[in-house]
mmCIF file of N, CA and C in Angstrom:
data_model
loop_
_atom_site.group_PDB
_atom_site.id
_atom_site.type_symbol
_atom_site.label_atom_id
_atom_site.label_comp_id
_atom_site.label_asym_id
_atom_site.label_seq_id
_atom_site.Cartn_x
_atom_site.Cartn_y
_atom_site.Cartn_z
ATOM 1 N N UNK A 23 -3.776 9.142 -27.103
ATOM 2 C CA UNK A 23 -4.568 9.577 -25.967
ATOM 3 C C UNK A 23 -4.037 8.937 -24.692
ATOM 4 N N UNK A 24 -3.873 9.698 -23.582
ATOM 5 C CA UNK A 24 -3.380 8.975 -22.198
ATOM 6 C C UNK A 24 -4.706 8.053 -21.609
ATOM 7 N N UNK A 25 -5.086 7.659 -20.652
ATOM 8 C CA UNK A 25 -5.680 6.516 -20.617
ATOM 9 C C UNK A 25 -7.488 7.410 -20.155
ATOM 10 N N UNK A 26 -8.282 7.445 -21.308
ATOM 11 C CA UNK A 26 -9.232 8.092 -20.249
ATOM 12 C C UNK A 26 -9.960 7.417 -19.471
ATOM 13 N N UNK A 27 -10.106 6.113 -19.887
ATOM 14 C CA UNK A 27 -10.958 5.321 -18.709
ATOM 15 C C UNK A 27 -10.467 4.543 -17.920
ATOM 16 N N UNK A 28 -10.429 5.197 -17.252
ATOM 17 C CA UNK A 28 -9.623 4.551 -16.200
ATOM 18 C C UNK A 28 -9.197 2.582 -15.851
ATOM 19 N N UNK A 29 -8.893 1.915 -15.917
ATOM 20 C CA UNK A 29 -9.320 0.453 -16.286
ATOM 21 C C UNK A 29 -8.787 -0.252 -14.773
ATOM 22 N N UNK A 30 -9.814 -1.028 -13.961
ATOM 23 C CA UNK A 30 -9.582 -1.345 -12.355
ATOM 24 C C UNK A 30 -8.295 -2.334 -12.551
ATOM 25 N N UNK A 31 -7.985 -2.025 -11.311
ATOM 26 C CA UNK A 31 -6.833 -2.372 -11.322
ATOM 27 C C UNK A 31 -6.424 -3.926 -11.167
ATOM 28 N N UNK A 32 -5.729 -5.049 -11.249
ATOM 29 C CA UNK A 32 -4.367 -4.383 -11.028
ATOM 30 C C UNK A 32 -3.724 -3.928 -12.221
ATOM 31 N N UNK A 33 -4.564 -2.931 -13.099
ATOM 32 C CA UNK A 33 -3.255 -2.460 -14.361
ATOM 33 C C UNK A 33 -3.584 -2.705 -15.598
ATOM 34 N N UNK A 34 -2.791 -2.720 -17.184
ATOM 35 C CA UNK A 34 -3.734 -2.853 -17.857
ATOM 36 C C UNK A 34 -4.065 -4.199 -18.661
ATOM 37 N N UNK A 35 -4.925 -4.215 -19.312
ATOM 38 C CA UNK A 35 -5.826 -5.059 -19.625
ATOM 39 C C UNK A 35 -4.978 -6.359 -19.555
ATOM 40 N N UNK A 36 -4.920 -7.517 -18.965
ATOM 41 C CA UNK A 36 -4.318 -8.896 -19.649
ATOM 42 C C UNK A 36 -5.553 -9.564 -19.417
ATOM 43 N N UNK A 37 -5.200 -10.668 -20.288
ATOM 44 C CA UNK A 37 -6.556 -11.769 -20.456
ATOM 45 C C UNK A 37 -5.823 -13.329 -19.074
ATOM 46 N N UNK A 38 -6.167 -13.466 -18.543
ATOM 47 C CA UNK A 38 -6.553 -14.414 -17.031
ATOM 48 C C UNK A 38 -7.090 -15.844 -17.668
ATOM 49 N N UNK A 39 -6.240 -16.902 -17.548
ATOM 50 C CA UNK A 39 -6.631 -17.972 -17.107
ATOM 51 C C UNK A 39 -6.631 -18.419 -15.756
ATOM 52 N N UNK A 40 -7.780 -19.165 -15.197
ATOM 53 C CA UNK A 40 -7.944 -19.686 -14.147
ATOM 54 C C UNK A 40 -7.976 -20.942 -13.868
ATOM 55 N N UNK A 41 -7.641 -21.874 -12.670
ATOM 56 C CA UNK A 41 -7.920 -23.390 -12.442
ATOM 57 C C UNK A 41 -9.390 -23.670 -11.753
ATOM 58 N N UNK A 42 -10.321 -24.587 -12.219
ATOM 59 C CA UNK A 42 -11.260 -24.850 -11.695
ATOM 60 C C UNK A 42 -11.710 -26.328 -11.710
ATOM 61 N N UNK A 43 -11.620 -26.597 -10.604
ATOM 62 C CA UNK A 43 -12.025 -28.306 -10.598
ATOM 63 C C UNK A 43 -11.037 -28.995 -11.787
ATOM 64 N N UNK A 44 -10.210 -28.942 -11.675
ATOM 65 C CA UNK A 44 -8.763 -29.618 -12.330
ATOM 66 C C UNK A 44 -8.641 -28.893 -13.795
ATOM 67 N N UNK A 45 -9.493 -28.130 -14.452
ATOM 68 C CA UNK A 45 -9.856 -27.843 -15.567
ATOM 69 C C UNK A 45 -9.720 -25.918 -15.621
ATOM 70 N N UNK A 46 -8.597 -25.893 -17.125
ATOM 71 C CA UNK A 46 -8.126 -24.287 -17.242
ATOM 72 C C UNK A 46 -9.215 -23.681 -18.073
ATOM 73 N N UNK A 47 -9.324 -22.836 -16.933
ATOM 74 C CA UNK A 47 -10.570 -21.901 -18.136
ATOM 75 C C UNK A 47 -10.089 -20.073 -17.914
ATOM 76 N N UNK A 48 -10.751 -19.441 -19.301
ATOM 77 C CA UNK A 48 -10.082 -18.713 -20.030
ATOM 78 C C UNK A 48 -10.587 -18.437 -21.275
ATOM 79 N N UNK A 49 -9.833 -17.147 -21.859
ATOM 80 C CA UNK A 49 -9.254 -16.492 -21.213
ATOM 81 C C UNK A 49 -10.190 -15.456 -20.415
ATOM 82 N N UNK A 50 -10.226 -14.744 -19.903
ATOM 83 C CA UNK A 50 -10.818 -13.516 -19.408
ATOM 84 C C UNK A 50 -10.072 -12.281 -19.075
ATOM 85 N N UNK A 51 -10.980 -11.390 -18.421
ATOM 86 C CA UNK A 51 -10.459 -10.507 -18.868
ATOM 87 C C UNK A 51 -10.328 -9.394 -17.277
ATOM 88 N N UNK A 52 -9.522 -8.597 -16.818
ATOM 89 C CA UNK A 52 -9.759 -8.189 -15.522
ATOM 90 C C UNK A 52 -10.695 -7.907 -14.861
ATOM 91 N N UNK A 53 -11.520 -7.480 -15.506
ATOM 92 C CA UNK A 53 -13.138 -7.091 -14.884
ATOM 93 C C UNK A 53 -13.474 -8.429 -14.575
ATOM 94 N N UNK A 54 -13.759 -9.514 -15.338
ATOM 95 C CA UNK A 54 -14.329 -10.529 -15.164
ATOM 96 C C UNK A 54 -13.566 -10.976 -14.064
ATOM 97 N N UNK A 55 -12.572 -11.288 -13.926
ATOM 98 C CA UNK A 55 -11.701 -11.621 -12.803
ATOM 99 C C UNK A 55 -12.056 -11.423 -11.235
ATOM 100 N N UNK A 56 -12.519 -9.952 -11.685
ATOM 101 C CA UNK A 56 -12.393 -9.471 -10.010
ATOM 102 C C UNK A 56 -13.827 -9.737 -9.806
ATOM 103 N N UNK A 57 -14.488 -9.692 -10.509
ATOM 104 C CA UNK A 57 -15.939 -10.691 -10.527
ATOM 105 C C UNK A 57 -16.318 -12.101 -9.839
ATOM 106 N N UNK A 58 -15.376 -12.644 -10.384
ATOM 107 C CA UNK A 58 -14.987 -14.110 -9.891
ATOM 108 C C UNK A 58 -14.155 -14.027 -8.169
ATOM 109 N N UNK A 59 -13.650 -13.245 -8.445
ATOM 110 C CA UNK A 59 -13.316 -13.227 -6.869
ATOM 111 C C UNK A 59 -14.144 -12.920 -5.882
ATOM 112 N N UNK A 60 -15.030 -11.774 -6.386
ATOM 113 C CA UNK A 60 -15.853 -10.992 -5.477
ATOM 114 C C UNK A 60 -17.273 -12.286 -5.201
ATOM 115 N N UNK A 61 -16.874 -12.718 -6.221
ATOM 116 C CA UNK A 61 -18.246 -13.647 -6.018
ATOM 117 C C UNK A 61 -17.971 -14.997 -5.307
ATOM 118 N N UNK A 62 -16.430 -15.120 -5.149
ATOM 119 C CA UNK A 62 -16.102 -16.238 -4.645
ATOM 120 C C UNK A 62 -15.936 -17.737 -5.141
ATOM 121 N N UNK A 63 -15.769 -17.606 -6.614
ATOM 122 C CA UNK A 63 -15.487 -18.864 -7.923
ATOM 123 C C UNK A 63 -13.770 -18.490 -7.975
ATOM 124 N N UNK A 64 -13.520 -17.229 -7.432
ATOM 125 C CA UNK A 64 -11.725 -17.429 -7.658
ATOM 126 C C UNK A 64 -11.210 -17.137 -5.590
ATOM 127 N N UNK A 65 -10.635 -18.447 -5.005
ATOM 128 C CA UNK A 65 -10.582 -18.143 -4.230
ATOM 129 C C UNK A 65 -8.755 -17.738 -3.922
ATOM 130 N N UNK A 66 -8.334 -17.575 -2.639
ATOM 131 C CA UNK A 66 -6.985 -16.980 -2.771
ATOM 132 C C UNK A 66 -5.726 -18.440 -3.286
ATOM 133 N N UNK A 67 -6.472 -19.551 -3.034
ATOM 134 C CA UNK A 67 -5.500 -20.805 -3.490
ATOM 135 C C UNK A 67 -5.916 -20.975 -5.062
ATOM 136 N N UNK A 68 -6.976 -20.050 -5.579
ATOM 137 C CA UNK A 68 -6.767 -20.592 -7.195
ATOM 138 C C UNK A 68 -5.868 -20.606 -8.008
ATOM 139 N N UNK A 69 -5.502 -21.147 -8.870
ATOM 140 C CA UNK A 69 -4.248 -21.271 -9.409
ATOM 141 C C UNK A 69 -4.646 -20.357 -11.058
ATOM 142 N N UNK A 70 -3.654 -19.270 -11.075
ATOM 143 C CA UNK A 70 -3.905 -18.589 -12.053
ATOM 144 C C UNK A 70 -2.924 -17.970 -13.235
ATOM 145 N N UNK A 71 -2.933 -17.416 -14.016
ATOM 146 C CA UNK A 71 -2.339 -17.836 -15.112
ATOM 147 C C UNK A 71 -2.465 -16.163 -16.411
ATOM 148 N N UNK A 72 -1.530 -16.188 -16.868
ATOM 149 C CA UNK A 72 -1.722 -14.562 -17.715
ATOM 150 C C UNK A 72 0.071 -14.302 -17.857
ATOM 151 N N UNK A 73 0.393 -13.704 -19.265
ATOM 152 C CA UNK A 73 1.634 -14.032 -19.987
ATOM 153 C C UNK A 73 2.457 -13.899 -18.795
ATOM 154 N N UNK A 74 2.434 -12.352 -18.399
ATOM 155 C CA UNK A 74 3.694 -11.495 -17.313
ATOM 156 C C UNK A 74 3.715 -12.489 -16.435
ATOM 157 N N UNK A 75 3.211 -13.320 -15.977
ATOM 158 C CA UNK A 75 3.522 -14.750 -14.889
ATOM 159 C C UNK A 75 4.394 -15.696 -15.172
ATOM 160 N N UNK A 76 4.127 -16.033 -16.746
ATOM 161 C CA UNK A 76 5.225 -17.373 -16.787
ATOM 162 C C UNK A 76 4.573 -18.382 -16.028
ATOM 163 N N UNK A 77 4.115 -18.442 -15.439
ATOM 164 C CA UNK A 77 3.878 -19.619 -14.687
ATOM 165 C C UNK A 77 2.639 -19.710 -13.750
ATOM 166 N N UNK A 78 1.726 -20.711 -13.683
ATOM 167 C CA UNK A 78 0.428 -20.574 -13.256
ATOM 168 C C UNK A 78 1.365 -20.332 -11.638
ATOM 169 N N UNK A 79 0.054 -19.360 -10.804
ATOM 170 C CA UNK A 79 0.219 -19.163 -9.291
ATOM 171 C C UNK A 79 -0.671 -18.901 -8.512
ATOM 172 N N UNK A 80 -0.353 -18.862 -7.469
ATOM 173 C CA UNK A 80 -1.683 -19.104 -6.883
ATOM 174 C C UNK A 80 -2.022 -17.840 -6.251
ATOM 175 N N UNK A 81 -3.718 -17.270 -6.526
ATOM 176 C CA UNK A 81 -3.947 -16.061 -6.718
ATOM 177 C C UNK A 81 -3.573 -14.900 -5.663
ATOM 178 N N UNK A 82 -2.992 -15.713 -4.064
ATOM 179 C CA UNK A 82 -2.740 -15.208 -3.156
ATOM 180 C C UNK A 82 -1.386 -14.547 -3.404
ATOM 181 N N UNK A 83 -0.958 -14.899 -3.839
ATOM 182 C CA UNK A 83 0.886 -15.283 -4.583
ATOM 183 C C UNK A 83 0.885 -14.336 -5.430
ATOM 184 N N UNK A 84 -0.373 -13.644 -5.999
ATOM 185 C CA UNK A 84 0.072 -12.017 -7.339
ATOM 186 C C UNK A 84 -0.355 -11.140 -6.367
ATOM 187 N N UNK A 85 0.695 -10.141 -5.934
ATOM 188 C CA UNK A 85 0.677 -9.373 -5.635
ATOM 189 C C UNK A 85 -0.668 -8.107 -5.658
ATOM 190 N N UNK A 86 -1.337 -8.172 -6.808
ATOM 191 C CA UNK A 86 -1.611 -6.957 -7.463
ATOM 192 C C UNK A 86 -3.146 -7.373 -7.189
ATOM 193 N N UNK A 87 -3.814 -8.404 -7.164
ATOM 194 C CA UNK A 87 -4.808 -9.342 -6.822
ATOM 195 C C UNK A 87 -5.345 -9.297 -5.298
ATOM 196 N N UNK A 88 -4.250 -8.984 -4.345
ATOM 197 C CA UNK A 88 -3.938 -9.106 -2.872
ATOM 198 C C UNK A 88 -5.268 -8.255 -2.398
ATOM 199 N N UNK A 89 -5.225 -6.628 -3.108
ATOM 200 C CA UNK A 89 -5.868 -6.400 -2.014
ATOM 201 C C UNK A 89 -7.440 -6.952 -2.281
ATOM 202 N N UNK A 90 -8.349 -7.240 -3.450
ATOM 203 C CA UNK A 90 -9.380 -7.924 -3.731
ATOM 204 C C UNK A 90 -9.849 -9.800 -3.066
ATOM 205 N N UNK A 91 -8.810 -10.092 -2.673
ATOM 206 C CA UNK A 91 -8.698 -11.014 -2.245
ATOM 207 C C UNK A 91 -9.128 -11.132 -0.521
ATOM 208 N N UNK A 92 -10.371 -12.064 -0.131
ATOM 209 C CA UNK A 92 -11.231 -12.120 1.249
ATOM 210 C C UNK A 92 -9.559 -12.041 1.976
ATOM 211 N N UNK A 93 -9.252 -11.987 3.258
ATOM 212 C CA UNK A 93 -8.838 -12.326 4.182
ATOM 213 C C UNK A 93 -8.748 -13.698 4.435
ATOM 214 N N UNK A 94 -7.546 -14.012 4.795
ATOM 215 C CA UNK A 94 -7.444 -15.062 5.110
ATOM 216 C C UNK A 94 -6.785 -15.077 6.724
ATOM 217 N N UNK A 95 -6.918 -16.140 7.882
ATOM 218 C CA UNK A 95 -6.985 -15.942 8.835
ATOM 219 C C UNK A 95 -5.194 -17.225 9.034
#
């Protein structure tokens, strides 16, 4: 089947670790993610984490994250 439900973006499903108060938490899942952003527990300096990265970064720094991400001045 091609994809019927559509799944928000950025793309499909990976599971998200995040940095919080020195401590990795995880995994989650994109929905939850953009949750955390929208709510303001993932801000654009969080340091974040999911295979296709290789390497924790900081959430301003993934591209795909950008446009969910407040403004920064």
């Amino acid at each position: 089947y091609p994809n019927e439900q559509a799944s928000p973006p950025p793309g499909p499903m990976r599971h998200w670790h995040y940095e919080s108060s020195g401590q990795s938490l995880g995994p989650i899942n994109e929905h939850q993610l953009l949750e955390l952003i929208r709510g303001g527990e993932i801000a654009p300096t969080t340091l974040l984490w999911t295979e296709e990265l290789g390497d924790w970064k900081a959430a301003r720094d993934i591209r795909a994250l950008q446009p969910y991400l407040p403004a920064t001045s």
